[in-house]
C-alpha positions as semicolon CSV with decimal commas, in nm:
position;residue;x (nm);y (nm);z (nm)
1;X;4,631;-13,225;22,744
2;X;4,660;-13,489;22,473
3;X;5,009;-13,584;22,590
4;X;4,906;-13,593;22,956
5;X;4,598;-13,796;22,873
6;X;4,822;-14,046;22,694
7;X;5,005;-14,104;23,020
8;X;5,288;-13,851;23,025
9;X;5,394;-13,826;23,393
10;X;5,477;-13,452;23,383
11;X;5,176;-13,329;23,579
12;X;5,210;-13,601;23,843
13;X;5,585;-13,542;23,877
14;X;5,539;-13,166;23,923
15;X;5,260;-13,224;24,177
16;X;5,478;-13,473;24,369
17;X;5,763;-13,220;24,376
18;X;5,534;-12,948;24,512
19;X;5,397;-13,185;24,774
20;X;5,747;-13,288;24,885
21;X;5,869;-12,929;24,910
22;X;5,566;-12,820;25,108
23;X;5,603;-13,119;25,342
24;X;5,969;-13,028;25,395
25;X;5,855;-12,673;25,482
26;X;5,600;-12,811;25,725
27;X;5,307;-12,680;25,520
28;X;5,363;-12,340;25,681
29;X;5,205;-12,143;25,397
30;X;4,892;-12,193;25,189
31;X;4,964;-12,283;24,828
32;X;4,808;-12,391;24,502
33;X;4,965;-12,572;24,211
34;X;4,876;-12,378;23,899
35;X;4,985;-12,401;23,538
36;X;5,099;-12,155;23,275
37;X;5,205;-12,136;22,912
38;X;4,895;-12,263;22,740
39;X;4,979;-12,229;22,372
40;X;4,728;-12,251;22,091
41;X;4,370;-12,374;22,091
42;X;4,429;-12,712;22,259
43;X;4,338;-12,753;22,627
44;X;4,619;-12,745;22,884
45;X;4,653;-12,822;23,251
46;X;4,464;-12,600;23,490
47;X;4,393;-12,392;23,669
48;X;4,590;-12,131;23,478
49;X;4,817;-11,892;23,668
50;X;4,647;-11,576;23,544
51;X;4,301;-11,703;23,640
52;X;4,424;-11,797;23,988
53;X;4,586;-11,456;24,042
54;X;4,256;-11,289;23,953
55;X;4,060;-11,527;24,175
56;X;4,291;-11,479;24,473
57;X;4,268;-11,100;24,449
58;X;3,887;-11,122;24,437
59;X;3,908;-11,320;24,763
60;X;4,129;-11,056;24,926
61;X;4,464;-11,231;24,879
62;X;4,682;-10,956;24,737
63;X;5,030;-11,065;24,845
64;X;5,151;-11,347;24,624
65;X;5,466;-11,549;24,564
66;X;5,507;-11,729;24,233
67;X;5,735;-12,034;24,250
68;X;5,807;-12,179;23,904
69;X;5,905;-12,513;24,054
70;X;5,921;-12,703;23,725
71;X;6,190;-12,470;23,587
72;X;6,552;-12,503;23,692
73;X;6,668;-12,192;23,507
74;X;6,532;-11,856;23,401
75;X;6,399;-11,834;23,047
76;X;6,114;-11,676;22,850
77;X;5,842;-11,826;23,070
78;X;5,990;-11,691;23,392
79;X;6,143;-11,366;23,272
80;X;5,860;-11,255;23,044
81;X;5,544;-11,449;23,123
82;X;5,572;-11,449;23,501
83;X;5,767;-11,128;23,562
84;X;5,606;-10,903;23,302
85;X;5,270;-11,046;23,197
86;X;5,162;-11,168;23,541
87;X;5,365;-10,984;23,807
88;X;5,350;-10,647;23,635
89;X;5,068;-10,616;23,382
90;X;4,806;-10,848;23,532
91;X;4,898;-10,757;23,890
92;X;4,844;-10,387;23,819
93;X;4,518;-10,456;23,636
94;X;4,358;-10,666;23,912
95;X;4,499;-10,488;24,219
96;X;4,774;-10,714;24,352
97;X;4,960;-10,529;24,628
98;X;5,277;-10,737;24,636
99;X;5,385;-11,011;24,398
100;X;5,723;-11,175;24,368
101;X;5,872;-11,467;24,182
102;X;6,110;-11,705;24,355
103;X;6,445;-11,720;24,179
104;X;6,521;-12,019;23,962
105;X;6,815;-12,238;24,060
106;X;7,020;-12,127;23,759
107;X;7,387;-12,172;23,858
108;X;7,339;-12,194;24,235
109;X;7,641;-12,390;24,365
110;X;7,432;-12,625;24,580
111;X;7,201;-12,701;24,287
112;X;7,493;-12,765;24,052
113;X;7,657;-12,992;24,311
114;X;7,329;-13,181;24,348
115;X;7,314;-13,234;23,971
116;X;7,677;-13,348;23,970
117;X;7,601;-13,596;24,250
118;X;7,307;-13,738;24,054
119;X;7,519;-13,773;23,739
120;X;7,802;-13,940;23,932
121;X;7,562;-14,184;24,099
122;X;7,415;-14,263;23,758
123;X;7,758;-14,320;23,604
124;X;7,867;-14,534;23,899
125;X;7,552;-14,744;23,856
126;X;7,675;-14,866;23,518
127;X;7,336;-14,843;23,352
128;X;7,282;-14,633;23,042
129;X;6,943;-14,517;23,168
130;X;6,700;-14,558;23,451
131;X;6,429;-14,820;23,431
132;X;6,175;-14,538;23,421
133;X;6,321;-14,396;23,099
134;X;6,244;-14,714;22,910
135;X;5,873;-14,680;22,985
136;X;5,669;-14,510;22,718
137;X;5,351;-14,329;22,799
138;X;5,078;-14,594;22,784
139;X;4,898;-14,436;22,489
140;X;5,201;-14,277;22,320
141;X;5,175;-14,233;21,944
142;X;5,502;-14,044;21,892
143;X;5,733;-14,263;21,683
144;X;6,032;-14,038;21,754
145;X;5,983;-14,096;22,126
146;X;5,988;-14,472;22,073
147;X;6,297;-14,454;21,850
148;X;6,482;-14,234;22,099
149;X;6,411;-14,468;22,389
150;X;6,515;-14,772;22,184
151;X;6,838;-14,598;22,081
152;X;6,927;-14,510;22,441
153;X;6,852;-14,862;22,564
154;X;7,063;-15,002;22,282
155;X;7,367;-14,813;22,413
156;X;7,399;-15,042;22,717
157;X;7,621;-15,290;22,532
158;X;7,855;-15,010;22,419
159;X;7,872;-14,880;22,776
160;X;7,945;-15,230;22,905
161;X;8,231;-15,268;22,653
162;X;8,379;-14,933;22,757
163;X;8,357;-15,020;23,125
164;X;8,517;-15,364;23,077
165;X;8,802;-15,224;22,865
166;X;8,872;-14,960;23,132
167;X;8,921;-15,228;23,398
């Protein structure tokens, strides 16, 4: 939570994505944005996925779909945490009748084409980074973050030289 409290936009960006997807689907299904992967003793975003699964089952909701919307590919958090810890172990323990996880985009051709389109639009724009990238979290204390952003912004002149020599 320290990073989020310093102004990291992650939670807001994930929430905006969920809201946009549900609007596109016409809000046809009830949903809740929940969080997973709390590591260590520090607080993390909530509510936590496992707590919500337990709470939903107590309220009679025993058919669940997990949609790891912030992940574009399968990895340890989807394959182990969601599929095994939650959808198998926890589901059996608390009485879930049916639980599934939506597939990650992985190498879906439409997803890959979408990424390619974004990259091409970015390259055609002629800017080394978006304006948003240059913004640091308001209370950021990570010097590496600052150095990385400064380095990327400093590459604009090199990009400009490359573009002018290619003309």
